[in-house]
PDB file of C-alpha atoms in Angstrom:
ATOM      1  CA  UNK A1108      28.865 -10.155  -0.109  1.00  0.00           C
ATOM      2  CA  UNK A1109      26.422  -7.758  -1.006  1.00  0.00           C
ATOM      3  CA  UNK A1110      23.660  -6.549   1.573  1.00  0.00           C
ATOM      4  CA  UNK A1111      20.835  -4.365   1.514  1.00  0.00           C
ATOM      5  CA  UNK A1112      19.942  -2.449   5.054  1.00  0.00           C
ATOM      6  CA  UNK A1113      16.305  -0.990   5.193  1.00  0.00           C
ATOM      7  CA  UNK A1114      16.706   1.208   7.941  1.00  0.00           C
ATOM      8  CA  UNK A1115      14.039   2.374   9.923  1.00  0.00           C
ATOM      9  CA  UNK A1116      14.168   4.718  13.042  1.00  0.00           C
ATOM     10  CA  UNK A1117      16.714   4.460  16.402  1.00  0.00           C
ATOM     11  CA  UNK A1118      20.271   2.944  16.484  1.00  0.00           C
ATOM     12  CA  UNK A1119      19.287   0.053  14.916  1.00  0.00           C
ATOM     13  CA  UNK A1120      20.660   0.353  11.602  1.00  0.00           C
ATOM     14  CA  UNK A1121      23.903   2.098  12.665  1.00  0.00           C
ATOM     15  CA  UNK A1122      24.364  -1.227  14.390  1.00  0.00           C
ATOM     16  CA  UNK A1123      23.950  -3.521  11.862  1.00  0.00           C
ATOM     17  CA  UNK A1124      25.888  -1.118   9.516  1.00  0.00           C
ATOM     18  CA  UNK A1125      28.808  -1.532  11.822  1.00  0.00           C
ATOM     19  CA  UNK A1126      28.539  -5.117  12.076  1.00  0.00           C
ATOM     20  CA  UNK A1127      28.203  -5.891   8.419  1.00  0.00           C
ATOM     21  CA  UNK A1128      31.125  -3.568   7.802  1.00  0.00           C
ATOM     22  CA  UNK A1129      33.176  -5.271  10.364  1.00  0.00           C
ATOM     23  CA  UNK A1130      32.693  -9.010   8.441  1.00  0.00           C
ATOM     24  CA  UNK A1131      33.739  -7.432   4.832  1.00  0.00           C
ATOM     25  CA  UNK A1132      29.878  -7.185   3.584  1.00  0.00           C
ATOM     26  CA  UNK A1133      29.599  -4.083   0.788  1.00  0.00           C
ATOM     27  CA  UNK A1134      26.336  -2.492   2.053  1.00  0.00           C
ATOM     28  CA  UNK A1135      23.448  -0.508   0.269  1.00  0.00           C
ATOM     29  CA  UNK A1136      21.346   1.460   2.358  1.00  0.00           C
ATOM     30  CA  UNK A1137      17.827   2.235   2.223  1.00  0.00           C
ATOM     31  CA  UNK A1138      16.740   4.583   4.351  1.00  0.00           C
ATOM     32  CA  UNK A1139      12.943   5.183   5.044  1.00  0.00           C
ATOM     33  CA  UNK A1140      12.706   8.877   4.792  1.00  0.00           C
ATOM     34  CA  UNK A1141       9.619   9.333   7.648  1.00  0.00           C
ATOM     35  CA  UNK A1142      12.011   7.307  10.162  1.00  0.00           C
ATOM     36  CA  UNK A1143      15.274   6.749   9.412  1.00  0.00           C
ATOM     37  CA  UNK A1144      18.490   9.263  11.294  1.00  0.00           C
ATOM     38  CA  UNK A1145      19.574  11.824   8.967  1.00  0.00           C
ATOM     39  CA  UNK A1146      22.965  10.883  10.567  1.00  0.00           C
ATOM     40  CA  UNK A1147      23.031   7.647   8.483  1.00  0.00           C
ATOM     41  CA  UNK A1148      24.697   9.947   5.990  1.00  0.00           C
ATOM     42  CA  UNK A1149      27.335  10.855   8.172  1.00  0.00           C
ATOM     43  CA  UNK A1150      27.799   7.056   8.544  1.00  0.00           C
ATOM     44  CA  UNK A1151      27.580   5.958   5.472  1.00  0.00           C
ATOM     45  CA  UNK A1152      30.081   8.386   4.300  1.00  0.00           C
ATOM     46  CA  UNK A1153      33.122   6.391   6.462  1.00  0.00           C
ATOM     47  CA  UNK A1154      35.380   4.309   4.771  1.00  0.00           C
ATOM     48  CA  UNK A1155      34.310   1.680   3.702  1.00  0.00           C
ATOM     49  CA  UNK A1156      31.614   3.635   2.129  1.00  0.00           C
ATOM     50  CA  UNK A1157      27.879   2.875   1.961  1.00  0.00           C
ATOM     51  CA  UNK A1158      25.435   3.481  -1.105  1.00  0.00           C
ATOM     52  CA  UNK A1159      22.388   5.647   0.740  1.00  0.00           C
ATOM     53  CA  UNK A1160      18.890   6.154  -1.014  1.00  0.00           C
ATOM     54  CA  UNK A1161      15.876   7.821   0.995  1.00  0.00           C
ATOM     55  CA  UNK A1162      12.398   6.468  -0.124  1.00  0.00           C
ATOM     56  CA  UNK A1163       9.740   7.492   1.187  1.00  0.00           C
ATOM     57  CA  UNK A1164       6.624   4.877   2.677  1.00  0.00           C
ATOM     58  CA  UNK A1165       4.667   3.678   0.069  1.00  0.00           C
ATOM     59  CA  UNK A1166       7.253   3.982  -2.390  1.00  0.00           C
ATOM     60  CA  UNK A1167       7.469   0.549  -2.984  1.00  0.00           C
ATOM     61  CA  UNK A1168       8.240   0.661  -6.595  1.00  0.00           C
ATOM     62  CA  UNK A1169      11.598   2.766  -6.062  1.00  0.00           C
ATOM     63  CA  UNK A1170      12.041   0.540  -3.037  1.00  0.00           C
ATOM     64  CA  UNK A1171      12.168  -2.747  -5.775  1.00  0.00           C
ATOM     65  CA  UNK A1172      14.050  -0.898  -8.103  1.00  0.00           C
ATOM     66  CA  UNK A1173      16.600   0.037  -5.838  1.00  0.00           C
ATOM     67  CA  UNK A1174      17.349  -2.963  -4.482  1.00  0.00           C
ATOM     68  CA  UNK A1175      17.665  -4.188  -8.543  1.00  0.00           C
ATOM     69  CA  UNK A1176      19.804  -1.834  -9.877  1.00  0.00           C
ATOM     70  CA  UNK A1177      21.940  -2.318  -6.598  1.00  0.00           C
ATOM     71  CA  UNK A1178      22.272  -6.069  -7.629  1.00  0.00           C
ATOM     72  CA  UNK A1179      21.540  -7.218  -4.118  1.00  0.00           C
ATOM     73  CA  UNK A1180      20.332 -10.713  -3.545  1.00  0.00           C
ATOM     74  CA  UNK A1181      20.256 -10.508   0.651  1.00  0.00           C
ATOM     75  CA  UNK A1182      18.583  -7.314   2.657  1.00  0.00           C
ATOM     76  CA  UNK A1183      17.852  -7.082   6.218  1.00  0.00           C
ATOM     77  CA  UNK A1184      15.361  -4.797   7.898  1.00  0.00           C
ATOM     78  CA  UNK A1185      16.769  -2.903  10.927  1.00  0.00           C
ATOM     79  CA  UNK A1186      14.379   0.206  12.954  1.00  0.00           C
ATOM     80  CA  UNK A1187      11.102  -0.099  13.085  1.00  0.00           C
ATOM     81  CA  UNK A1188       8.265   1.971  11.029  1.00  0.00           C
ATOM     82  CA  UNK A1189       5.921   3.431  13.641  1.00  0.00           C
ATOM     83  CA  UNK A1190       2.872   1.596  13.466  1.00  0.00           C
ATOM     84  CA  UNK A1191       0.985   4.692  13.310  1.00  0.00           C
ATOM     85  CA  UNK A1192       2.801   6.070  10.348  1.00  0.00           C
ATOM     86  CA  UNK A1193       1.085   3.077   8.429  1.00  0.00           C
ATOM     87  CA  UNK A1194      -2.366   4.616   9.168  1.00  0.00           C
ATOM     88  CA  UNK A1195      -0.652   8.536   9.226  1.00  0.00           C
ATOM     89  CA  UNK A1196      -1.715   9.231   5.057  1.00  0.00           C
ATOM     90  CA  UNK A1197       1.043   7.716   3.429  1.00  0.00           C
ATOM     91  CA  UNK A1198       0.995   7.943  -0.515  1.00  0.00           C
ATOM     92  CA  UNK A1199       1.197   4.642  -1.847  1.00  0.00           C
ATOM     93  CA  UNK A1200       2.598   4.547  -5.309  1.00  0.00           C
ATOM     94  CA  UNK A1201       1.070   2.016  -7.759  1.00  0.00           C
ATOM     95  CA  UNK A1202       3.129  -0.770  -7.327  1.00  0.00           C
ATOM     96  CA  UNK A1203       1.798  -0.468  -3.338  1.00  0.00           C
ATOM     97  CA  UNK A1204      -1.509   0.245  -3.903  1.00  0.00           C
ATOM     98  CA  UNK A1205      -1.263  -3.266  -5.975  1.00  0.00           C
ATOM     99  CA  UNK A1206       0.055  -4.835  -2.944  1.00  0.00           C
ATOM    100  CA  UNK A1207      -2.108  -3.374  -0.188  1.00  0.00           C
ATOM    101  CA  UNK A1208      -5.532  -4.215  -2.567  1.00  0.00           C
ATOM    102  CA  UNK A1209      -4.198  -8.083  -2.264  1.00  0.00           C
ATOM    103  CA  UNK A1210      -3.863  -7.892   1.661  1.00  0.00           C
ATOM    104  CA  UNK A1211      -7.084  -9.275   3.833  1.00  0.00           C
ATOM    105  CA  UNK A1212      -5.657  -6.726   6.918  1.00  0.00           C
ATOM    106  CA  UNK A1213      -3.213  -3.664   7.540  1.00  0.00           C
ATOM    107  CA  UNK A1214      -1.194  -5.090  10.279  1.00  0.00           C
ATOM    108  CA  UNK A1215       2.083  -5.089  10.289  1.00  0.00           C
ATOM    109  CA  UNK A1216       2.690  -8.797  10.218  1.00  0.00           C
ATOM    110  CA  UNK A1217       0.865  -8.721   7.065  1.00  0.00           C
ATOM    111  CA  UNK A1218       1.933  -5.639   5.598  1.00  0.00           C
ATOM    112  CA  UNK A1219       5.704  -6.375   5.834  1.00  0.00           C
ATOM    113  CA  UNK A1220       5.228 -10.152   4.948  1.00  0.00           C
ATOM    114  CA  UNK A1221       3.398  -8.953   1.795  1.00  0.00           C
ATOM    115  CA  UNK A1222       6.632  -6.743   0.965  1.00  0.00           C
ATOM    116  CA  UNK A1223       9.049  -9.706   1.802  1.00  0.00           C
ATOM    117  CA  UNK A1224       7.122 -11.855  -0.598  1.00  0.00           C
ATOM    118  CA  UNK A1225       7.268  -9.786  -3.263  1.00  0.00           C
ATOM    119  CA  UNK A1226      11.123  -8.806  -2.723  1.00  0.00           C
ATOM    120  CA  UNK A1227      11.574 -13.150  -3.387  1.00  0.00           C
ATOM    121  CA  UNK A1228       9.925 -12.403  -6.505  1.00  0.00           C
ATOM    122  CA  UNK A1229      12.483  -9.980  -7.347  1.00  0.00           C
ATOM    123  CA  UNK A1230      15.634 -12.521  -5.967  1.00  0.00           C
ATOM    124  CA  UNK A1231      15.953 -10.909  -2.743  1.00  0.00           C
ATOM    125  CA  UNK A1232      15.599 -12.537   0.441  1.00  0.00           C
ATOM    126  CA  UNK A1233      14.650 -10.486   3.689  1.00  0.00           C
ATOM    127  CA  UNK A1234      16.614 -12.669   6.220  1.00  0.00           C
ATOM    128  CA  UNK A1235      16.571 -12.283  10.415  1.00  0.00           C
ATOM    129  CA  UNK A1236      16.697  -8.738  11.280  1.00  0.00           C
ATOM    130  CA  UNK A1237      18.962 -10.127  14.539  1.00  0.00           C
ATOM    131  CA  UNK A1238      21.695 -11.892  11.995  1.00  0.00           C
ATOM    132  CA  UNK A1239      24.500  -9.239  12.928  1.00  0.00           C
ATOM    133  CA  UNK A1240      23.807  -8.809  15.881  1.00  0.00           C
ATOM    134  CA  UNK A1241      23.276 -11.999  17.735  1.00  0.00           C
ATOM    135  CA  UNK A1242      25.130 -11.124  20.776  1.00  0.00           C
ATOM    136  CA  UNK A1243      22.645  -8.129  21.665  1.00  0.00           C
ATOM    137  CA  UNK A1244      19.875 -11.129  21.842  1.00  0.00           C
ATOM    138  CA  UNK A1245      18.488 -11.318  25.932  1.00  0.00           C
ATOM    139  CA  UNK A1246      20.277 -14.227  27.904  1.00  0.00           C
ATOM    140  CA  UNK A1247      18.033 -16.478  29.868  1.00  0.00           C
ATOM    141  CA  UNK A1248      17.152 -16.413  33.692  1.00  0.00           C
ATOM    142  CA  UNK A1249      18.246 -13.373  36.018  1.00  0.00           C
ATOM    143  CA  UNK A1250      19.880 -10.664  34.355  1.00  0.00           C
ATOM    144  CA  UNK A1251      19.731  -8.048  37.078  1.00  0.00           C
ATOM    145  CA  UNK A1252      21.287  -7.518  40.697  1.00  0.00           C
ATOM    146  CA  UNK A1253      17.932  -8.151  41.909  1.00  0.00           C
ATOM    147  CA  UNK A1254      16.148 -11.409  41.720  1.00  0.00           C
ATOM    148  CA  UNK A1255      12.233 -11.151  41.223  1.00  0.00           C
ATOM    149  CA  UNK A1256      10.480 -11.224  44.343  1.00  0.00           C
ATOM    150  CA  UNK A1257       7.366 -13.590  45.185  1.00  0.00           C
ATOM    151  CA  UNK A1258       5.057 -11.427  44.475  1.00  0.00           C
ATOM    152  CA  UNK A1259       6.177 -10.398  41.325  1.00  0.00           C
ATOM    153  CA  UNK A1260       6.844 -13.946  40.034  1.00  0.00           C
ATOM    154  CA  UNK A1261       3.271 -13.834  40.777  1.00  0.00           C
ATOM    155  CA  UNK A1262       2.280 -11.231  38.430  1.00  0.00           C
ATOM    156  CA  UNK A1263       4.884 -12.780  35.913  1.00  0.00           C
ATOM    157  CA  UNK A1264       2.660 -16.294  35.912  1.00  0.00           C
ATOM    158  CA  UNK A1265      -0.699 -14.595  35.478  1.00  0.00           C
ATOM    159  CA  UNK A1266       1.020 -11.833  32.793  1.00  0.00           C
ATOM    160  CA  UNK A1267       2.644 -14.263  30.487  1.00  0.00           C
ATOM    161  CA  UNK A1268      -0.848 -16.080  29.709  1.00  0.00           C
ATOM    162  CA  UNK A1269      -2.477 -12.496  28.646  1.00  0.00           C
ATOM    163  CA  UNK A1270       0.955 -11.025  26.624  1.00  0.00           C
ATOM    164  CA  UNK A1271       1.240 -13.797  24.719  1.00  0.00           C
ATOM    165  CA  UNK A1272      -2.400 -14.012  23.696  1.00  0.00           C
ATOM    166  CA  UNK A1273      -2.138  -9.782  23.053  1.00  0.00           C
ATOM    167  CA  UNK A1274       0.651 -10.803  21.176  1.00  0.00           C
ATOM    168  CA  UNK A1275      -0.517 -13.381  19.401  1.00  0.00           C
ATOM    169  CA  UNK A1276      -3.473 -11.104  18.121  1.00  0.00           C
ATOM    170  CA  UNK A1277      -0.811  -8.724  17.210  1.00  0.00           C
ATOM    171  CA  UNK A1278      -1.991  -6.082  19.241  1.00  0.00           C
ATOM    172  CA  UNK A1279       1.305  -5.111  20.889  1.00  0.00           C
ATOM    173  CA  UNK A1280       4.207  -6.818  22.827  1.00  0.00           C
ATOM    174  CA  UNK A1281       4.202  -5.133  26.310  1.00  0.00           C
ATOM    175  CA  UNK A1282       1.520  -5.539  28.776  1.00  0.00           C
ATOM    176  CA  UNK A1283       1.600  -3.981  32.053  1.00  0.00           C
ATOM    177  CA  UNK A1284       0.261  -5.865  35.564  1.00  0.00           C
ATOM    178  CA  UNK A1285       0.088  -5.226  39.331  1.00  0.00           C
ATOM    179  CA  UNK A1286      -1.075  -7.216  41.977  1.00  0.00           C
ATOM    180  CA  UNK A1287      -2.452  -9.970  39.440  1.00  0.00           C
ATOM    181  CA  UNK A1288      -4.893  -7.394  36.939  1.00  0.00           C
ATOM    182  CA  UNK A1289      -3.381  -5.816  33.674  1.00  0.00           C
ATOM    183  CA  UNK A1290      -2.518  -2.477  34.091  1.00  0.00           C
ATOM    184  CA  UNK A1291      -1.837  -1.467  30.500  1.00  0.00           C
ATOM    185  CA  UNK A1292      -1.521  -2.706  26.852  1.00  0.00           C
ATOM    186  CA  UNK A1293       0.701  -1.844  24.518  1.00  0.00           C
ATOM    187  CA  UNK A1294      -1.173  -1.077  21.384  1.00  0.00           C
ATOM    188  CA  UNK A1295       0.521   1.565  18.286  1.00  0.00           C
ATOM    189  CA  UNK A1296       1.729   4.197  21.147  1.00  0.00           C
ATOM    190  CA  UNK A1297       4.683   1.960  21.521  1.00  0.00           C
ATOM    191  CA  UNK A1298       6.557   0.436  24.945  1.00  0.00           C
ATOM    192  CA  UNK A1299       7.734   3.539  26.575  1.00  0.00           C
ATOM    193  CA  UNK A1300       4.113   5.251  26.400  1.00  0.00           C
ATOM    194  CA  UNK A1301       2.271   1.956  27.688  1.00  0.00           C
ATOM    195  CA  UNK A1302       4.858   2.023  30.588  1.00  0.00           C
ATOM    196  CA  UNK A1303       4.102   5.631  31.540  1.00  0.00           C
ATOM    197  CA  UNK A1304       0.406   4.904  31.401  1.00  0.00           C
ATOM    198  CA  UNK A1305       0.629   2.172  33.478  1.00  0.00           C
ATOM    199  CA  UNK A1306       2.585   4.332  35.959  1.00  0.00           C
ATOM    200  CA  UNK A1307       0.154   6.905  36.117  1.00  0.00           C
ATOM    201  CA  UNK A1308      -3.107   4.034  36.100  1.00  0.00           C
ATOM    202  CA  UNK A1309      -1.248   1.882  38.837  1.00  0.00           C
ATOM    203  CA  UNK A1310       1.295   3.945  40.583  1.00  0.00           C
ATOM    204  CA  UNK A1311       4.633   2.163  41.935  1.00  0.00           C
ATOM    205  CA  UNK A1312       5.304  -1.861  41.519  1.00  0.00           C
ATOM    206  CA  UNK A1313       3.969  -2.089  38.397  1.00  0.00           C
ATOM    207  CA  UNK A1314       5.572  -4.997  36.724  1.00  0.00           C
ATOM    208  CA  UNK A1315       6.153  -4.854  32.752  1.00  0.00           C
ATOM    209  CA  UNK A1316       6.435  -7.883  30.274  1.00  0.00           C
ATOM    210  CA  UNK A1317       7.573  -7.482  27.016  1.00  0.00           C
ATOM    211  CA  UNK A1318       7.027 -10.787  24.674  1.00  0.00           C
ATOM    212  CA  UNK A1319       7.521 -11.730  21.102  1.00  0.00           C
ATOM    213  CA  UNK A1320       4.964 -13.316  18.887  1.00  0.00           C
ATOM    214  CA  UNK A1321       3.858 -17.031  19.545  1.00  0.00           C
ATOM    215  CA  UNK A1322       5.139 -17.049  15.534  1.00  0.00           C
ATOM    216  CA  UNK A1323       7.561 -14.178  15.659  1.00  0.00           C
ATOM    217  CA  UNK A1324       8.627 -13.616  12.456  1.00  0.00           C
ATOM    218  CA  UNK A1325      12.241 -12.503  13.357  1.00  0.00           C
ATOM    219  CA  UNK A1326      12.931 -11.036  10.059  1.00  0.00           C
ATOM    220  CA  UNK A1327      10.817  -7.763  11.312  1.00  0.00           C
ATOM    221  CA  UNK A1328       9.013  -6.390  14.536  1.00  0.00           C
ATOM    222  CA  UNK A1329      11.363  -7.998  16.719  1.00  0.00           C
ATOM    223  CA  UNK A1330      11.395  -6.959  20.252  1.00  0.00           C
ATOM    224  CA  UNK A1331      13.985  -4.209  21.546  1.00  0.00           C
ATOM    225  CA  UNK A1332      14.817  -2.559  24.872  1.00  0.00           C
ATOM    226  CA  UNK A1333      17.201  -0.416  25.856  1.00  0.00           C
ATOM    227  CA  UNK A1334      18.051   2.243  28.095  1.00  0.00           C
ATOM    228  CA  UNK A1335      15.065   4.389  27.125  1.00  0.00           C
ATOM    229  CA  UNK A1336      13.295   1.347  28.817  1.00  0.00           C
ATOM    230  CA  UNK A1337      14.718   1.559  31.919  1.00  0.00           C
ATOM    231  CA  UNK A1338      14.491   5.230  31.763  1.00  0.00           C
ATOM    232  CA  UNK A1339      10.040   4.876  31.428  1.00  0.00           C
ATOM    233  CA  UNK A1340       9.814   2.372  34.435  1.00  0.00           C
ATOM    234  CA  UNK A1341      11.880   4.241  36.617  1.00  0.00           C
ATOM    235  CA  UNK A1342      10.020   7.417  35.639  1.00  0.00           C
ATOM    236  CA  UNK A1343       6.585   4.891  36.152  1.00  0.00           C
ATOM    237  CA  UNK A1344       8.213   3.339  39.148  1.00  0.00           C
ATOM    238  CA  UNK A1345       7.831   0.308  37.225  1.00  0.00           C
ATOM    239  CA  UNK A1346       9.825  -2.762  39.715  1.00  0.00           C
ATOM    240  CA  UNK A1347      10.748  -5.831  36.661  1.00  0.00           C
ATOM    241  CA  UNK A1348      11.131  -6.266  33.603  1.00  0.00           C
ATOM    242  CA  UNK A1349      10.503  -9.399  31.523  1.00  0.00           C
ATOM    243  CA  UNK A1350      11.938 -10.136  27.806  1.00  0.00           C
ATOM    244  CA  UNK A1351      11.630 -13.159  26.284  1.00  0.00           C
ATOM    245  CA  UNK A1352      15.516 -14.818  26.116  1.00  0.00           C
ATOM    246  CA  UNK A1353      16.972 -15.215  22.529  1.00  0.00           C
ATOM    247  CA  UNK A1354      14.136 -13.454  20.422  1.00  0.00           C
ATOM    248  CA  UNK A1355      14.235  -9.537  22.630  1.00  0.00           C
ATOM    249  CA  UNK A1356      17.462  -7.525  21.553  1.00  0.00           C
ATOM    250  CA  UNK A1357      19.185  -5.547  24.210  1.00  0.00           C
ATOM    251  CA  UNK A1358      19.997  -2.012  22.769  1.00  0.00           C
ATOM    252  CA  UNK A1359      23.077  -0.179  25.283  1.00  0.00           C
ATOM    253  CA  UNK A1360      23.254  -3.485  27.435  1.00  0.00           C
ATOM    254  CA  UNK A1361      25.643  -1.604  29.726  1.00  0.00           C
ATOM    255  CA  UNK A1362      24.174   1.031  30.780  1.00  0.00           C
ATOM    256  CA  UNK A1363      20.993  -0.683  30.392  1.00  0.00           C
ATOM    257  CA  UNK A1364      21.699  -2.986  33.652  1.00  0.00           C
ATOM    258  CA  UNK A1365      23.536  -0.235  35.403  1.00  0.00           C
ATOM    259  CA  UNK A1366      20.571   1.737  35.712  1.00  0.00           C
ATOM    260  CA  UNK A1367      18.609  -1.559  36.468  1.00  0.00           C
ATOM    261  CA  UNK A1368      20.703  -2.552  38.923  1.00  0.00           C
ATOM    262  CA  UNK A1369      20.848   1.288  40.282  1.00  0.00           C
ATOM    263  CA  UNK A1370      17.528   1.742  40.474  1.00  0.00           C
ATOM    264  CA  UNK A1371      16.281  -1.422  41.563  1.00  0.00           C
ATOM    265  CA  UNK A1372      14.859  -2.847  38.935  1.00  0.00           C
ATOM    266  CA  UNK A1373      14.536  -6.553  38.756  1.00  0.00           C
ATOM    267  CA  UNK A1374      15.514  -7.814  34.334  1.00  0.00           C
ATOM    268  CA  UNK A1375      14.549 -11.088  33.562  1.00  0.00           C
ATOM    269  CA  UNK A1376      14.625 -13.329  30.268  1.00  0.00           C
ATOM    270  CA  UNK A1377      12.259 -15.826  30.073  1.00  0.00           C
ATOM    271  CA  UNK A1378      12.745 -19.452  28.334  1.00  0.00           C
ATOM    272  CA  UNK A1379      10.034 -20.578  26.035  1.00  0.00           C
TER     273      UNK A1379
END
């Protein structure tokens, strides 16, 4: 089977370029060229080998045609596009410009949705971002040494009510709270940022909840951590995490809890 990656930034791609490999898939890659690893050619140059184009944002035309002359009928999206890059004076081409005048915002729920419409049009579906790599998806319950401790269950009751509404606006994904008040909100800075703000706002015990959409669209914008996580709150002196099980993946799960569990830190997925 044929599948086109649109990769974006971080290991995400060279993930699901792995995995597709591994079940036999022949894979195209399109690589935004703002984002995307320049060592996606190194990887794409192993047997078996993978097609790479760089396009740039707002080349949506070359995007389409790509994907077309490629004869691809299935893409997934893997790495995100920096929010801010949507707003950094990108040059849309026409065939983007025709898509952004149809669009009532500029979010990225929209923006992205728009895109996956219009590659249906062309006989390409977009489908989960998380379909090679279920496995990576957060478990439910405790996933740390530590167990939460009353007081942050506390925080976790009283946080989940205001990240999934800041969510639900599609403002961000991460909120930060201490002793019952938000700390921080995630916004186009990104998790790691909000997590050091909250550090320096709050000090120590600061407790961080990541969440996806009420709607999550799981095709894009899903919700990662990883290592570079663990590396903020510690930095923040951050004291739990919470992802939401099944729809947050875990990037370097390993190490991830190791320097959880080393430092403390409490990791927990919550059931919705």
């Amino acid at each position: 089977m044929k599948i086109g990656l649109i990769a974006g930034n971080g290991r995400f791609p060279f993930l699901v370029l792995d995995a597709a490999r591994s079940l036999g898939h022949e894979v195209t890659i399109i690589a935004i060229k703002e984002e995307a690893s320049k060592d996606l050619e190194a990887a794409a140059a192993r047997e078996p080998r993978a097609a790479l184009h760089w396009v740039s944002i707002g080349h949506l035309g070359t995007f389409l045609k790509i994907l077309k002359d490629a004869g691809l009928s299935t893409a997934v999206m893997a790495g995100q596009v920096k929010h801010v890059k949507i707003f950094g004076g990108f040059v849309p081409d026409l065939t983007a410009l025709a898509l952004m005048s149809r669009l009532k915002s500029m979010n990225t729920d929209a923006l992205i949705a728009a895109v996956a419409d219009l590659m249906r049009e062309q006989g390409v579906e977009l489908i989960n971002s998380t379909a090679f790599l279920e496995p990576l998806l957060a478990g439910e319950g405790q996933l740390s040494a530590r167990a939460p401790t009353e007081a942050e269950r506390r925080d976790l009751e009283f946080g989940y009510r205001m990240a999934d509404t800041i969510a639900g606006l599609d403002i961000g994904q991460t909120i930060a709270v201490k002793h019952q008040a938000v700390v921080a909100v995630e916004a186009m800075e990104g998790t790691d940022e909000a997590i050091g703000r909250a550090g320096h706002l709050a000090g120590p015990g600061v407790v961080i909840i990541k969440v996806a959409k009420p709607n999550q669209d799981m095709r894009f914008d899903v919700p990662i951590v990883g290592l570079a996580t663990i590396d903020a709150m510690r930095i923040a002196g951050a004291t739990l995490l919470s992802v939401d099980a099944k729809r947050t993946l875990i990037f370097e799960r390993e190490a991830f809890l190791a320097s959880a569990n080393e430092a403390g830190i409490a990791v927990v997925g919550r059931v919705r």
